[in-house]
Every structure is written in C-alpha cells, then in structure tokens.
C-alpha cells in the first residue's frame, strides 16, 4: 500500500495526524503524522511493544510544503519518503484495516470505549492518496515533480 499527501505545518506544538486508521473502539492502527516531541514526520503501524515507528530525517519547518509518502510492498518492506527522497526503511506486516475509521487531519482515541476525534493537524493537507499497492521510487519522484510544477502557477 501507499499513503501520500502534501502538507504544510502551521504550528509546531502538538502530535498531529495526517492520515490515520483506527478501529471502531478508537484503537490505533496505521498512521502518518507530525510527531512530538521530535518535530519530525513519523509512520507507525500501532503503538504497542513490537510495533514499527519510523521517523524522517527531515525536520519540517513551519510554513513550508512537504510531500510525505509511506509505501509497504508485498514483502512487507516499508519506505518513508519526504519530497521524493527516501529517508527511512522499515519492515511492517500490518495493512490498513478494511473496516477502519479513516481520518485525514486527525485520529480517533477511545474515551470510555467510545472513539472521539483527536490529534488534529494544524496546517494544510492536500492531494491525499491511498493506494492498494506500493508506488515505486520513480513514480514518487514524478508525483513530487508534478506537485512542484502545479504549485508554480
């Protein structure tokens, strides 16, 4: 699968979710987010012991646009890309839940067994795409270049 989005962070104060999948009780699933306290982009496949959590090397600056992509192929090899460049490699056998609460710009947490929206993104999220296959690096670079070209006008 692939998760991709263009983002611009307006403030650097909270853990902010870009794309998240949660179960209907508010339990955490896959997520792409702006992490605190590191200030970096992060992918996680859950939050229990033994779960994958990967950080970008890029520390995004408030007001700048970033193209953020996560891919996981059939062999469970994952990649985190920022602005068309690979920044992290990981292994994850998790997949987006087909019966999940999908959120863009937030996530759900459980309060008394009821999922409530939280961790709202402060900024802009644009051109979100979710694919059922892993995009190749060349396609990710092409998407990045196309997004740069579109923003010039």
GROMACS .gro file of C-alpha atoms in nm, residues 58-151:
model
   94
   58UNK     CA    1   1.380   1.591   0.777
   59UNK     CA    2   1.259   1.825   1.050
   60UNK     CA    3   0.979   2.018   0.877
   61UNK     CA    4   0.977   2.395   0.910
   62UNK     CA    5   0.654   2.580   0.985
   63UNK     CA    6   0.508   2.729   0.667
   64UNK     CA    7   0.696   2.507   0.419
   65UNK     CA    8   0.526   2.245   0.199
   66UNK     CA    9   0.632   1.880   0.213
   67UNK     CA   10   0.537   1.578   0.006
   68UNK     CA   11   0.517   1.285   0.250
   69UNK     CA   12   0.483   0.924   0.133
   70UNK     CA   13   0.485   0.583   0.301
   71UNK     CA   14   0.497   0.261   0.099
   72UNK     CA   15   0.484  -0.102   0.212
   73UNK     CA   16   0.521  -0.370  -0.054
   74UNK     CA   17   0.402  -0.733  -0.062
   75UNK     CA   18   0.726  -0.846   0.101
   76UNK     CA   19   0.650  -0.610   0.397
   77UNK     CA   20   0.939  -0.377   0.307
   78UNK     CA   21   0.846  -0.022   0.400
   79UNK     CA   22   0.985   0.313   0.293
   80UNK     CA   23   0.927   0.668   0.417
   81UNK     CA   24   0.984   0.941   0.158
   82UNK     CA   25   0.996   1.317   0.206
   83UNK     CA   26   0.992   1.541  -0.104
   84UNK     CA   27   1.059   1.244  -0.332
   85UNK     CA   28   1.363   1.118  -0.142
   86UNK     CA   29   1.379   0.803   0.071
   87UNK     CA   30   1.451   0.883   0.434
   88UNK     CA   31   1.381   0.558   0.617
   89UNK     CA   32   1.349   0.185   0.555
   90UNK     CA   33   1.148  -0.044   0.781
   91UNK     CA   34   0.960  -0.374   0.793
   92UNK     CA   35   0.585  -0.390   0.864
   93UNK     CA   36   0.340  -0.673   0.815
   94UNK     CA   37   0.042  -0.452   0.909
   95UNK     CA   38  -0.210  -0.335   0.649
   96UNK     CA   39  -0.484  -0.072   0.666
   97UNK     CA   40  -0.795  -0.219   0.823
   98UNK     CA   41  -1.077  -0.253   0.572
   99UNK     CA   42  -1.331  -0.175   0.843
  100UNK     CA   43  -1.130   0.111   0.996
  101UNK     CA   44  -1.212   0.467   1.085
  102UNK     CA   45  -1.007   0.651   0.825
  103UNK     CA   46  -0.923   1.009   0.915
  104UNK     CA   47  -0.736   1.283   0.736
  105UNK     CA   48  -0.608   1.557   0.963
  106UNK     CA   49  -0.677   1.377   1.292
  107UNK     CA   50  -0.728   1.040   1.454
  108UNK     CA   51  -0.962   0.868   1.697
  109UNK     CA   52  -0.885   0.780   2.059
  110UNK     CA   53  -1.101   0.577   2.291
  111UNK     CA   54  -1.270   0.753   2.582
  112UNK     CA   55  -1.480   0.514   2.787
  113UNK     CA   56  -1.498   0.276   2.491
  114UNK     CA   57  -1.624   0.546   2.254
  115UNK     CA   58  -1.397   0.675   1.974
  116UNK     CA   59  -1.360   1.053   1.974
  117UNK     CA   60  -1.163   1.261   1.721
  118UNK     CA   61  -0.828   1.398   1.849
  119UNK     CA   62  -0.473   1.493   1.741
  120UNK     CA   63  -0.589   1.744   1.482
  121UNK     CA   64  -0.344   1.865   1.219
  122UNK     CA   65  -0.265   2.239   1.231
  123UNK     CA   66  -0.194   2.339   0.873
  124UNK     CA   67  -0.290   2.227   0.525
  125UNK     CA   68  -0.321   1.877   0.383
  126UNK     CA   69  -0.364   1.844   0.009
  127UNK     CA   70  -0.372   1.578  -0.261
  128UNK     CA   71  -0.414   1.284  -0.024
  129UNK     CA   72  -0.398   0.946  -0.197
  130UNK     CA   73  -0.418   0.592  -0.064
  131UNK     CA   74  -0.316   0.311  -0.300
  132UNK     CA   75  -0.358  -0.063  -0.254
  133UNK     CA   76  -0.003  -0.115  -0.383
  134UNK     CA   77   0.341   0.028  -0.312
  135UNK     CA   78   0.440   0.303  -0.553
  136UNK     CA   79   0.792   0.273  -0.690
  137UNK     CA   80   1.052   0.540  -0.616
  138UNK     CA   81   1.045   0.674  -0.974
  139UNK     CA   82   0.666   0.723  -0.957
  140UNK     CA   83   0.700   0.901  -0.620
  141UNK     CA   84   0.961   1.136  -0.768
  142UNK     CA   85   0.732   1.201  -1.066
  143UNK     CA   86   0.443   1.286  -0.831
  144UNK     CA   87   0.671   1.520  -0.637
  145UNK     CA   88   0.790   1.700  -0.952
  146UNK     CA   89   0.431   1.727  -1.081
  147UNK     CA   90   0.322   1.877  -0.749
  148UNK     CA   91   0.603   2.133  -0.759
  149UNK     CA   92   0.511   2.229  -1.116
  150UNK     CA   93   0.141   2.267  -1.028
  151UNK     CA   94   0.223   2.500  -0.737
   0.00000   0.00000   0.00000
